[in-house]
Coordinates of C-alpha atoms in Angstrom, one line a residue:
Chain A
M146 CA -21.9 -57.9 -52.5
A147 CA -19.4 -57.5 -49.7
A148 CA -17.9 -54.5 -51.5
H149 CA -21.4 -53.0 -51.8
S150 CA -22.2 -53.6 -48.1
V151 CA -18.8 -52.1 -47.1
E152 CA -19.4 -49.1 -49.2
A153 CA -22.9 -48.8 -47.8
L154 CA -21.6 -49.0 -44.3
L155 CA -18.9 -46.4 -45.0
A156 CA -21.5 -44.1 -46.6
K157 CA -23.7 -44.5 -43.6
A158 CA -20.9 -43.8 -41.2
E159 CA -20.0 -40.7 -43.1
Q160 CA -23.6 -39.5 -43.1
E161 CA -23.9 -40.0 -39.4
E162 CA -20.7 -38.1 -38.8
A163 CA -21.8 -35.3 -41.0
E164 CA -25.0 -35.1 -39.0
K165 CA -23.2 -34.9 -35.8
L166 CA -20.8 -32.3 -37.2
R167 CA -23.8 -30.3 -38.3
S168 CA -25.0 -30.3 -34.8
I169 CA -22.1 -28.2 -33.7
A170 CA -21.9 -26.0 -36.8
V171 CA -24.0 -22.8 -36.7
H172 CA -24.6 -20.7 -39.7
K173 CA -24.4 -17.0 -39.2
E174 CA -24.2 -14.2 -41.7
L175 CA -21.6 -12.3 -39.8
D176 CA -19.0 -14.0 -37.7
L177 CA -19.1 -13.3 -34.0
E178 CA -16.4 -11.4 -32.2
F179 CA -14.8 -13.4 -29.5
D180 CA -12.9 -12.4 -26.4
V181 CA -12.1 -15.7 -25.0
G182 CA -10.1 -14.3 -22.2
N183 CA -13.3 -12.9 -20.8
L184 CA -15.5 -15.8 -22.1
L185 CA -17.3 -13.2 -24.2
A186 CA -19.0 -13.3 -27.6
C187 CA -20.6 -10.5 -29.4
D188 CA -23.1 -11.1 -32.2
K189 CA -23.6 -8.3 -34.6
N190 CA -26.2 -9.9 -36.8
R191 CA -29.4 -8.1 -37.2
I192 CA -32.3 -9.6 -35.3
E193 CA -35.4 -9.5 -37.3
S194 CA -38.2 -8.1 -35.2
R195 CA -40.6 -10.1 -37.4
D196 CA -39.1 -13.4 -36.2
F197 CA -39.2 -12.1 -32.7
R198 CA -42.9 -11.5 -32.7
E199 CA -43.8 -14.6 -34.7
Q200 CA -42.4 -17.1 -32.4
K201 CA -42.7 -17.0 -28.7
K202 CA -40.2 -14.6 -27.2
E203 CA -38.5 -17.1 -24.9
D204 CA -38.1 -19.8 -27.6
F205 CA -36.6 -17.3 -30.0
L206 CA -34.2 -16.0 -27.4
R207 CA -33.3 -19.4 -26.3
S208 CA -32.5 -20.6 -29.9
L209 CA -30.5 -17.5 -30.5
A210 CA -28.6 -18.0 -27.2
R211 CA -28.0 -21.6 -28.1
D212 CA -26.4 -20.8 -31.4
N213 CA -24.2 -18.1 -30.0
T214 CA -23.1 -20.2 -27.1
Q215 CA -22.3 -23.1 -29.4
L216 CA -20.0 -20.8 -31.4
L217 CA -18.3 -19.6 -28.2
I218 CA -17.8 -23.1 -27.0
N219 CA -16.3 -24.0 -30.4
E220 CA -13.8 -21.2 -29.9
I221 CA -12.9 -22.3 -26.4
W222 CA -12.4 -25.8 -27.4
K223 CA -9.8 -24.7 -29.9
L224 CA -7.5 -23.6 -27.1
P225 CA -4.6 -25.7 -25.8
T226 CA -5.5 -27.9 -22.9
E227 CA -3.6 -29.6 -20.1
R228 CA -4.5 -31.9 -17.4
V229 CA -4.4 -30.5 -13.8
E230 CA -5.4 -32.8 -11.0
E231 CA -7.9 -35.0 -12.8
A232 CA -9.5 -32.1 -14.7
I233 CA -9.0 -31.0 -18.2
V234 CA -8.2 -27.3 -18.2
A235 CA -8.0 -25.0 -21.1
K236 CA -5.5 -22.2 -20.9
L237 CA -7.2 -18.9 -21.6
P238 CA -5.5 -16.0 -23.4
E239 CA -5.3 -12.5 -22.1
P240 CA -8.7 -10.6 -22.2
T241 CA -8.8 -8.2 -25.1
T242 CA -11.7 -6.0 -24.2
P243 CA -10.4 -2.8 -22.7
L244 CA -12.1 -2.2 -19.4
P245 CA -11.5 0.7 -17.0
R246 CA -9.4 0.3 -14.0
E247 CA -10.6 0.6 -10.4
K248 CA -7.9 3.0 -9.3
P249 CA -5.2 4.9 -11.1
P250 CA -2.0 3.0 -11.6
P251 CA 0.5 3.3 -8.8
K252 CA 3.2 5.9 -9.1
P253 CA 6.7 4.5 -8.8
K254 CA 8.1 5.7 -5.5
P255 CA 11.4 7.6 -5.5
P256 CA 14.2 5.8 -3.7
T257 CA 14.9 6.6 -0.1
K258 CA 18.2 8.1 1.0
W259 CA 19.5 4.7 2.0
E260 CA 18.4 3.1 -1.3
Q261 CA 20.2 5.9 -3.3
F262 CA 23.4 5.3 -1.2
A263 CA 23.2 1.5 -1.6
K264 CA 22.8 1.9 -5.4
L265 CA 25.8 4.2 -5.5
K266 CA 28.0 1.9 -3.5
G267 CA 26.7 -1.3 -5.0
I268 CA 25.5 -2.7 -1.7
Q269 CA 23.2 -5.7 -2.2
K270 CA 20.5 -6.7 0.3
K271 CA 21.6 -9.6 2.3
K272 CA 18.9 -12.0 3.4
K273 CA 19.0 -12.4 7.2
T274 CA 17.6 -15.2 9.2
N275 CA 14.5 -14.6 11.3
L276 CA 15.8 -16.1 14.5
V277 CA 19.1 -15.5 16.3
W278 CA 20.7 -17.6 19.0
D279 CA 20.6 -15.8 22.4
E280 CA 23.4 -16.9 24.6
N281 CA 21.9 -15.6 27.9
A282 CA 18.5 -17.2 27.4
K283 CA 20.0 -20.2 25.6
E284 CA 17.3 -20.3 23.0
W285 CA 16.4 -19.0 19.6
R286 CA 14.8 -15.6 19.7
R287 CA 13.7 -13.1 17.0
R288 CA 16.2 -10.7 15.6
W289 CA 14.1 -7.7 16.5
G290 CA 10.7 -7.0 18.1
Y291 CA 9.1 -8.4 21.2
K292 CA 11.5 -10.5 23.3
R293 CA 14.4 -10.1 21.0
A294 CA 17.7 -11.7 21.3
N295 CA 20.6 -9.7 22.9
D296 CA 18.3 -6.9 24.2
D297 CA 20.7 -4.7 26.1
T298 CA 17.9 -2.7 27.7
K299 CA 16.7 -5.7 29.5
E300 CA 19.9 -6.7 31.3
W301 CA 19.7 -6.9 35.0
L302 CA 23.4 -6.2 35.6
I303 CA 25.5 -3.5 33.9
E304 CA 29.1 -2.9 34.9
V305 CA 29.9 0.8 35.3
P306 CA 32.8 1.5 33.0
E307 CA 35.8 3.2 34.6
T308 CA 35.5 6.4 32.6
A309 CA 31.9 6.9 33.5
D310 CA 30.5 9.0 36.4
P311 CA 29.6 6.7 39.3
N312 CA 26.4 8.4 40.0
E313 CA 25.1 8.0 36.5
D314 CA 22.2 5.6 36.0
Q315 CA 23.4 3.1 33.4
F316 CA 20.0 1.5 32.9
A317 CA 18.4 4.8 32.2
K318 CA 21.2 5.7 29.9
R319 CA 20.6 2.7 27.7
V320 CA 16.8 3.2 27.6
K321 CA 17.4 6.8 26.6
A322 CA 19.8 5.9 23.9
K323 CA 17.2 3.4 22.5
K324 CA 14.5 6.1 22.5
E325 CA 16.8 8.5 20.7
R326 CA 17.5 5.9 18.0
V327 CA 13.8 5.3 17.6
A328 CA 13.0 9.0 17.3
K329 CA 15.8 9.4 14.8
N330 CA 14.5 6.6 12.7
E331 CA 11.0 8.0 12.7
L332 CA 12.3 11.4 11.7
N333 CA 14.2 9.9 8.8
R334 CA 11.2 7.9 7.7
L335 CA 9.1 11.1 7.6
K336 CA 11.8 13.0 5.8
N337 CA 11.9 10.3 3.1
I338 CA 8.1 10.5 2.8
A339 CA 8.2 14.3 2.5
R340 CA 10.9 14.0 -0.1
A341 CA 8.8 11.5 -2.0
Q342 CA 5.7 13.8 -1.9
K343 CA 7.7 16.9 -2.8
V344 CA 5.0 19.0 -1.3
K345 CA 5.7 21.9 1.0
V346 CA 3.3 21.2 3.9
P347 CA 1.8 24.4 5.3
G348 CA 1.3 24.8 9.0
V349 CA -1.0 22.5 11.0
G350 CA -4.6 23.4 10.7
L351 CA -4.4 25.7 7.7
T352 CA -5.3 23.1 5.1
P353 CA -8.6 21.6 6.1
T354 CA -8.9 17.9 6.8
A355 CA -11.8 15.8 7.9
Q356 CA -11.3 16.0 11.6
Q357 CA -9.8 19.1 13.1
S358 CA -9.3 19.6 16.8
K359 CA -10.5 22.7 18.6
D360 CA -7.0 24.3 19.0
E361 CA -6.3 23.7 15.3
L362 CA -9.4 25.6 14.3
V363 CA -8.6 28.4 16.7
R364 CA -5.1 28.7 15.3
A365 CA -6.5 28.7 11.7
V366 CA -8.9 31.5 12.7
S367 CA -6.2 33.6 14.3
V368 CA -4.0 33.1 11.2
A369 CA -6.9 34.2 9.0
K370 CA -7.5 37.2 11.1
T371 CA -4.0 38.5 11.1
S372 CA -3.7 38.0 7.4
T373 CA -5.4 41.3 6.6
A374 CA -3.7 44.6 5.5
S375 CA -3.7 46.0 9.1
V376 CA -2.5 42.7 10.6
G377 CA -5.8 42.0 12.3
R378 CA -6.1 45.2 14.4
F379 CA -9.6 46.0 13.2
Q380 CA -11.1 42.5 13.1
D381 CA -14.1 42.1 15.4
R382 CA -14.3 39.1 17.7
L383 CA -17.4 37.0 18.3
P384 CA -19.0 37.5 21.7
K385 CA -17.8 34.3 23.2
E386 CA -14.5 34.0 21.3
K387 CA -11.4 33.8 23.4
A388 CA -8.2 35.5 22.5
P389 CA -5.7 33.0 21.0
K390 CA -3.0 31.8 23.3
N391 CA 0.7 31.9 22.4
T392 CA 0.4 35.0 20.2
G393 CA 2.4 38.1 20.4
K394 CA 6.0 38.7 19.8
K395 CA 8.3 35.8 20.2
R396 CA 11.3 36.8 22.3
K397 CA 14.5 35.5 20.9
F398 CA 17.0 34.7 23.6
E399 CA 20.7 34.3 23.1
P400 CA 21.9 30.8 23.6
L401 CA 23.3 30.2 27.1
I402 CA 26.8 29.3 26.1
G403 CA 27.4 31.0 22.8
D404 CA 29.5 33.9 21.9
F405 CA 31.9 34.5 24.8
S406 CA 33.3 37.8 23.4
N407 CA 29.8 39.2 22.9
E408 CA 28.8 38.3 26.4
K409 CA 32.0 39.8 27.9
Q410 CA 31.3 43.0 26.0
K411 CA 27.7 43.2 27.2
Q412 CA 28.7 42.7 30.8
L413 CA 31.5 45.3 30.7
E414 CA 29.1 47.9 29.2
L415 CA 26.6 47.2 31.9
L416 CA 29.2 47.8 34.6
K417 CA 30.3 51.0 32.9
V418 CA 26.7 52.3 33.0
M419 CA 26.3 51.4 36.6
D420 CA 29.6 53.2 37.5
S421 CA 28.8 56.4 35.6
K422 CA 27.5 59.3 37.7
K423 CA 24.9 60.3 35.2
P424 CA 21.3 59.4 36.1
K425 CA 19.5 56.9 34.0
L426 CA 16.2 58.6 34.2
D427 CA 15.5 61.6 32.0
I428 CA 13.5 63.8 34.3
T429 CA 11.8 65.9 31.7
K430 CA 10.6 63.0 29.7
A431 CA 9.2 61.2 32.7
V432 CA 7.4 64.2 33.9
N433 CA 5.9 64.8 30.4
K434 CA 4.7 61.2 30.3
Q435 CA 3.1 61.5 33.7
M436 CA 1.2 64.6 32.7
R437 CA -0.1 62.9 29.6
E438 CA -1.3 60.0 31.6
E439 CA -3.2 62.2 34.0
D440 CA -4.8 64.0 31.1
R441 CA -6.0 60.8 29.6
E442 CA -7.5 59.6 32.9
E443 CA -9.4 62.7 33.3
A444 CA -10.8 62.4 29.8
S445 CA -11.9 58.8 30.4
A446 CA -13.6 59.8 33.6
K447 CA -15.5 62.5 31.8
Y448 CA -16.5 60.1 29.1
K449 CA -17.6 57.5 31.7
K450 CA -19.8 60.1 33.4
G451 CA -21.4 61.1 30.1
A452 CA -21.8 57.5 28.9
G453 CA -23.2 56.4 32.2
K454 CA -26.5 57.8 30.9
K455 CA -26.2 55.8 27.7
G456 CA -25.4 52.6 29.5
R457 CA -23.5 49.6 28.2
K458 CA -21.6 51.2 25.3
G459 CA -20.0 53.7 27.6
N460 CA -18.9 50.9 30.0
M461 CA -17.2 48.9 27.2
S462 CA -15.3 51.9 25.9
G463 CA -14.3 53.0 29.4
K464 CA -12.9 49.6 30.1
G465 CA -11.1 49.6 26.7
K466 CA -9.7 53.0 27.4
G467 CA -8.5 52.0 30.9
K468 CA -6.8 49.0 29.5
G469 CA -5.3 50.9 26.7
G470 CA -4.1 53.6 29.0
K471 CA -2.4 51.2 31.4
G472 CA -0.9 49.2 28.6
K473 CA 0.5 52.4 27.0
G474 CA 1.8 53.7 30.3
G475 CA 3.5 50.4 31.0
K476 CA 5.0 50.3 27.6
A477 CA 6.2 53.9 27.8
A478 CA 8.0 53.3 31.0
G479 CA 9.6 50.2 29.7
G480 CA 10.4 51.9 26.4
G481 CA 11.9 54.8 28.2
G482 CA 14.1 52.7 30.3
G483 CA 15.1 50.5 27.4
K484 CA 15.9 53.6 25.4
K485 CA 18.0 55.0 28.2
R486 CA 20.0 51.8 28.4
S487 CA 20.9 51.7 24.8
K488 CA 22.0 55.3 24.6
P489 CA 25.3 55.0 26.3
G490 CA 26.1 51.9 24.2
K491 CA 25.6 53.9 21.1
R492 CA 28.0 56.5 22.3
Chain B
M190 CA -3.6 16.7 6.4
T191 CA -4.6 14.5 3.5
Q192 CA -1.0 13.7 2.6
L193 CA -0.1 12.8 6.1
D194 CA -3.3 10.9 6.6
S195 CA -2.0 8.2 4.2
V196 CA 1.3 8.1 6.0
I197 CA -0.2 6.2 8.9
K198 CA 2.4 3.6 9.9
P199 CA 0.5 0.3 10.3
K200 CA 1.1 -1.0 13.8
T201 CA 0.3 -4.6 13.1
K202 CA 0.9 -7.0 10.2
R203 CA -2.8 -7.4 9.8
S204 CA -3.4 -3.7 9.3
K205 CA -0.5 -3.5 6.9
R206 CA -2.0 -6.3 4.8
F207 CA -5.3 -4.4 4.9
L208 CA -3.8 -1.2 3.7
E209 CA -1.9 -3.0 1.0
S210 CA -5.0 -4.7 -0.3
R211 CA -6.6 -1.3 -0.7
A212 CA -3.7 0.5 -2.3
P213 CA -3.6 0.8 -6.1
K214 CA -1.8 -2.1 -7.8
L215 CA -0.3 -2.9 -11.1
T216 CA -2.7 -5.7 -12.0
E217 CA -6.0 -5.2 -10.1
D218 CA -8.1 -7.8 -8.4
V219 CA -11.7 -8.5 -9.2
K220 CA -14.0 -5.5 -8.6
S221 CA -16.5 -5.7 -5.8
A222 CA -20.0 -4.4 -6.2
M223 CA -22.3 -2.8 -3.6
I224 CA -26.0 -3.4 -4.0
M225 CA -28.2 -0.9 -2.2
K226 CA -31.8 0.1 -2.0
G227 CA -33.3 3.6 -2.5
G228 CA -35.9 5.5 -0.5
N229 CA -38.8 3.4 -1.7
T230 CA -38.6 -0.1 -3.1
S231 CA -41.1 -2.6 -4.5
L232 CA -41.1 -6.3 -4.1
T233 CA -39.8 -6.8 -7.6
I234 CA -36.8 -4.6 -6.9
T235 CA -35.9 -6.3 -3.7
Q236 CA -36.1 -9.7 -5.3
A237 CA -34.1 -8.5 -8.3
L238 CA -31.4 -7.1 -6.1
K239 CA -31.2 -10.3 -4.1
D240 CA -30.9 -12.4 -7.3
L241 CA -28.2 -10.2 -8.8
Y242 CA -26.4 -10.4 -5.5
S243 CA -26.4 -14.1 -5.6
L244 CA -25.1 -14.0 -9.2
R245 CA -22.2 -12.0 -7.9
K246 CA -21.8 -13.7 -4.6
P247 CA -18.3 -13.6 -3.3
N248 CA -17.5 -10.1 -4.6
A249 CA -20.6 -8.2 -3.6
V250 CA -22.0 -6.4 -0.6
L251 CA -25.8 -6.2 -0.1
Y252 CA -27.0 -3.4 2.1
K253 CA -30.1 -4.0 4.0
K254 CA -31.1 -0.5 4.9
K255 CA -32.6 2.0 2.6
N256 CA -30.5 5.0 1.5
I257 CA -32.5 8.1 0.7
T258 CA -30.3 9.5 -2.0
R259 CA -30.6 10.2 -5.7
P260 CA -27.5 9.0 -7.5
F261 CA -28.1 11.1 -10.6
E262 CA -28.3 14.3 -8.6
D263 CA -25.9 13.7 -5.7
S264 CA -23.3 11.0 -5.8
T265 CA -21.3 11.9 -2.7
S266 CA -22.9 9.3 -0.5
L267 CA -22.1 6.6 -3.1
E268 CA -18.5 7.7 -3.2
F269 CA -18.3 7.6 0.6
F270 CA -19.7 4.1 0.7
S271 CA -17.3 2.9 -2.0
K272 CA -14.4 4.4 -0.1
K273 CA -15.4 2.6 3.1
T274 CA -15.9 -0.8 1.5
D275 CA -13.4 -0.5 -1.4
C276 CA -16.0 -1.3 -4.0
S277 CA -15.9 0.1 -7.5
L278 CA -19.2 -1.1 -8.9
F279 CA -22.6 -0.3 -7.6
L280 CA -26.2 -1.3 -8.2
F281 CA -29.0 1.0 -6.9
G282 CA -32.6 -0.1 -6.9
S283 CA -35.6 2.1 -6.3
H284 CA -39.2 2.5 -7.2
N285 CA -41.4 5.5 -7.6
K286 CA -44.4 6.5 -9.7
K287 CA -42.4 8.3 -12.3
R288 CA -39.7 5.5 -12.6
P289 CA -41.2 2.2 -11.6
N290 CA -38.8 -0.6 -10.8
N291 CA -35.6 1.3 -11.5
L292 CA -32.1 -0.2 -11.4
I293 CA -29.0 2.0 -11.7
F294 CA -25.8 0.2 -12.7
G295 CA -22.7 2.2 -12.1
R296 CA -19.0 2.1 -11.7
L297 CA -16.4 4.3 -10.1
F298 CA -12.9 5.2 -10.9
D299 CA -10.7 6.4 -8.0
F300 CA -13.8 6.6 -5.8
H301 CA -15.5 9.1 -8.2
V302 CA -18.4 8.2 -10.4
L303 CA -17.4 7.1 -13.9
D304 CA -20.6 5.8 -15.6
M305 CA -24.2 5.4 -14.4
I306 CA -26.9 3.8 -16.5
E307 CA -30.5 3.6 -15.4
L308 CA -32.5 0.6 -16.5
G309 CA -36.2 0.0 -15.9
I310 CA -37.5 -3.5 -15.3
E311 CA -40.5 -4.3 -17.4
K312 CA -40.7 -8.0 -16.9
Y313 CA -38.9 -10.0 -14.3
V314 CA -38.9 -13.7 -13.5
S315 CA -36.9 -14.5 -10.3
L316 CA -34.6 -17.3 -9.5
S317 CA -37.1 -19.0 -7.2
E318 CA -39.8 -19.0 -9.8
I319 CA -37.9 -21.0 -12.3
K320 CA -37.7 -24.5 -11.1
A321 CA -34.4 -25.9 -12.3
S322 CA -31.2 -27.0 -10.8
K323 CA -28.9 -24.0 -10.4
C324 CA -25.2 -23.6 -11.1
P325 CA -22.9 -23.4 -8.1
E326 CA -22.0 -19.9 -6.8
G327 CA -18.9 -18.3 -8.1
T328 CA -18.7 -19.9 -11.5
K329 CA -17.4 -17.7 -14.2
P330 CA -20.2 -17.1 -16.6
M331 CA -20.0 -16.9 -20.3
L332 CA -21.3 -13.6 -21.7
V333 CA -23.0 -13.3 -25.0
F334 CA -24.2 -10.0 -26.4
A335 CA -26.6 -10.1 -29.4
G336 CA -28.0 -7.3 -31.5
E337 CA -26.3 -4.6 -33.6
A338 CA -27.2 -1.8 -31.1
F339 CA -24.4 -2.9 -28.9
D340 CA -22.0 -1.9 -31.5
T341 CA -23.6 1.1 -33.1
D342 CA -25.2 3.1 -30.4
N343 CA -22.8 4.9 -28.0
E344 CA -24.9 4.4 -25.0
H345 CA -25.3 0.8 -25.7
K346 CA -21.6 0.4 -26.1
R347 CA -21.0 1.8 -22.7
L348 CA -23.8 -0.3 -21.3
K349 CA -22.1 -3.4 -22.8
S350 CA -18.8 -2.5 -21.2
L351 CA -20.5 -1.9 -17.9
L352 CA -22.4 -5.2 -18.0
I353 CA -19.1 -7.0 -18.9
D354 CA -17.5 -5.4 -15.9
F355 CA -20.3 -6.3 -13.7
F356 CA -20.9 -9.8 -14.6
R357 CA -17.6 -11.2 -15.6
G358 CA -15.9 -13.0 -12.7
P359 CA -12.3 -12.8 -11.7
T360 CA -9.7 -13.0 -14.5
V361 CA -8.3 -16.5 -14.6
S362 CA -5.5 -17.9 -16.7
A363 CA -7.2 -21.3 -17.2
V364 CA -10.7 -22.6 -17.0
R365 CA -11.9 -26.1 -16.4
L366 CA -13.7 -27.3 -19.5
A367 CA -16.4 -29.2 -17.7
G368 CA -17.1 -26.2 -15.5
L369 CA -18.4 -24.0 -18.2
E370 CA -22.0 -24.1 -17.1
H371 CA -23.3 -20.6 -16.8
V372 CA -24.3 -18.4 -19.7
L373 CA -25.7 -14.9 -19.6
H374 CA -27.3 -13.7 -22.8
F375 CA -28.1 -10.1 -23.5
T376 CA -30.1 -9.1 -26.5
A377 CA -30.7 -5.6 -27.6
L378 CA -33.8 -5.1 -29.7
D379 CA -36.1 -2.1 -30.2
G380 CA -34.5 -0.1 -27.5
K381 CA -35.1 -2.9 -25.0
I382 CA -32.5 -5.2 -23.5
F383 CA -33.4 -8.8 -22.7
M384 CA -31.2 -10.6 -20.2
R385 CA -31.5 -14.3 -19.9
S386 CA -29.5 -16.7 -17.8
Y387 CA -29.0 -20.3 -18.9
R388 CA -27.2 -23.4 -17.8
C389 CA -25.5 -25.1 -20.7
L390 CA -25.4 -28.9 -20.9
L391 CA -22.6 -30.3 -22.9
K392 CA -23.9 -33.1 -25.1
K393 CA -21.9 -35.6 -27.1
S394 CA -21.3 -34.8 -30.7
G395 CA -19.3 -36.6 -33.3
C396 CA -16.1 -34.7 -32.6
R397 CA -14.3 -33.3 -29.7
T398 CA -16.3 -30.2 -29.3
P399 CA -19.6 -30.9 -27.6
R400 CA -23.0 -29.8 -28.6
I401 CA -24.7 -27.3 -26.4
E402 CA -28.2 -27.6 -25.0
L403 CA -29.5 -24.7 -22.9
E404 CA -31.7 -24.9 -19.9
E405 CA -33.1 -21.7 -18.4
I406 CA -32.2 -21.1 -14.9
G407 CA -31.7 -17.9 -13.1
P408 CA -33.4 -14.5 -13.2
S409 CA -34.6 -13.2 -16.5
F410 CA -35.1 -9.5 -17.0
D411 CA -36.6 -7.3 -19.7
F412 CA -34.9 -3.9 -19.3
V413 CA -35.7 -0.6 -20.9
L414 CA -33.0 2.0 -21.1
R415 CA -33.7 5.2 -19.2
R416 CA -31.4 8.0 -18.2
T417 CA -27.6 7.7 -18.5
H418 CA -24.7 9.6 -17.0
L419 CA -21.6 8.7 -19.0
A420 CA -18.1 9.8 -18.3
S421 CA -16.5 12.4 -20.5
D422 CA -14.1 11.0 -23.1
D423 CA -10.9 12.1 -21.4
L424 CA -11.9 10.7 -18.0
Y425 CA -12.8 7.5 -19.8
K426 CA -9.4 7.4 -21.4
L427 CA -7.7 8.2 -18.2
A428 CA -9.5 5.3 -16.5
H429 CA -8.2 3.0 -19.2
K430 CA -4.6 4.0 -18.9
Q431 CA -2.5 0.9 -18.1
P432 CA 0.8 1.2 -16.3
K433 CA 3.9 1.0 -18.4
A434 CA 5.2 -2.0 -16.6
L435 CA 2.4 -4.2 -17.9
K436 CA 3.3 -3.5 -21.5
V437 CA 4.7 -6.6 -23.2
K438 CA 8.3 -6.0 -24.1
K439 CA 8.9 -6.7 -27.8
K440 CA 12.0 -8.8 -28.5
K441 CA 14.0 -7.0 -31.2
N442 CA 15.9 -8.5 -34.1
I443 CA 13.6 -11.5 -34.3
S444 CA 11.3 -12.0 -37.2
H445 CA 9.2 -14.8 -38.6
D446 CA 8.9 -16.0 -42.1
A447 CA 5.6 -16.9 -43.9
F448 CA 6.5 -20.5 -43.4
G449 CA 7.1 -20.1 -39.8
T450 CA 10.9 -20.1 -39.9
K451 CA 12.4 -17.9 -37.2
F452 CA 15.0 -15.4 -38.4
G453 CA 17.4 -13.6 -36.1
R454 CA 19.6 -10.6 -36.8
V455 CA 23.1 -10.6 -35.5
H456 CA 25.1 -7.3 -35.3
M457 CA 28.9 -7.6 -35.6
Q458 CA 31.7 -5.2 -35.5
K459 CA 33.4 -4.3 -38.7
S460 CA 35.9 -7.0 -39.4
D461 CA 39.1 -6.7 -41.4
M462 CA 38.4 -8.1 -44.9
S463 CA 41.8 -7.2 -46.3
F464 CA 43.0 -10.8 -45.9
L465 CA 40.7 -11.8 -48.8
F466 CA 43.0 -9.9 -51.2
S467 CA 46.3 -11.0 -49.7
P468 CA 48.5 -13.5 -51.5
L469 CA 47.6 -16.1 -48.8
C470 CA 44.0 -16.3 -49.9
I471 CA 43.6 -18.4 -53.0
F472 CA 40.5 -17.9 -55.2
P473 CA 39.4 -20.9 -57.2
M474 CA 40.0 -20.3 -60.8

């Protein structure tokens, strides 16, 4: 009897367990695909439209969702767990679904000049403390930055060394040295960046950016104008457009203290020319030039008279001619003089 | 100069941190979404946008003003917005006679549009209409996709990837078992997509794994797929390129047996075996 009851009890317990187990088991034709790292489950089974229309939509969807979620939860519960601060936590694996990135992966930066040198020599980076003891202020101050320790530009008393000029401003000298160091650092930083980019940067204003200042635009326009076959001589200007500043030939000057022998040579030649009895001015050439100028002026006057009837156009051309004439005359005189000067040198 | 623009030296630590958070990284943070309205919107659309914003709460930006743009024709304003707010997902809602209750889900790569999919809302039940206790904000939801269309049709595949991107939360290494509450269920059937949002209750069952009971909370949508603008295959591949540093390094000379025994391989230099044949070495007879 007891044996029977024990058996009956065991059978009952087994049945109950089986029922409960059934409650988490879900029957599906095709297994779902799981990506537990993303808490994702994909059900590929066909959904019969007939079932869908038979039952009420929401109930059908809910039962489908329940089954799928049950399977997903079963998967998640298979993962290793650990206890973190009174909560049981399951460790998730890496997500397996490939998803696109937000931005392209970062390119490794090429090492800077110092980094290359340090690698070559085997210099390791030494970790430095943030604060340094400042003897004068008798407190801990930062190593660099605002109110740093041992700041030599902030001293109120500097002894003039014996070798230095007594009238020199030692304070200004220190401030200037600091500024030079800062500028040098900035230059090296930019050089490192330029080396990293490996791009030859064209002149300012030529490649368009979002915000361009007025002079950048003017410069860009002038560069575009002069990049024609005739170097911009026949490019029209807009009515209100101003001529660009800083154009024209750049004069190259010799450095002040450069080649001593060259300078001596030049000075001696000049003296020789001044001494010689020959006149610098070629009379015939000068007279010819003068005659040509007079002819030109007469022609422009005639044109002005004729164009006075026409009106504006004549005025413009008259002005242009006048300017051109003056410019040419000036140039001729200068050219002539210059030419004269060089001739004795050639001889 | 675009090159020199990015060479701005940050003057404060705060600006430096800001620039670093926007720079491309090896492992990326969670994507943020911007939710915006088009030229004309209906009540359904505004409610829907608000609900989706609350689903995505910490990593989403909801714009109040209307933006009169058409994403399918001109995406420059979208790209500009994404650059300003550093968001790579967007959701654009609009309403007109031709396309009523329109939602455009989209994502960007390197601040250029990658994919855009237009879904029309046919039926919508908002958060406020369903009276049930809601999940707390920011819980990582479980995503379930049902229906064979999500595996067979190309557009549906992209839509699936887009929805995963949109609705999964931040990537975490471990998850609290009791905190698995929120479930988003997407069903593709007859060209329509049904999205339901449930709260799962973990009931006792005989063994360790609990039994699930679902309770509907949250917005429920009946979507119909309209236009799509999918990225070309090579752009898509480029967007998936992972940096080499993230690749797992395989340990060489280690192999496992069927029984789980671990085998290692040791490489030695050639040793002198001549002592074996010398008179000192005695072989057993």
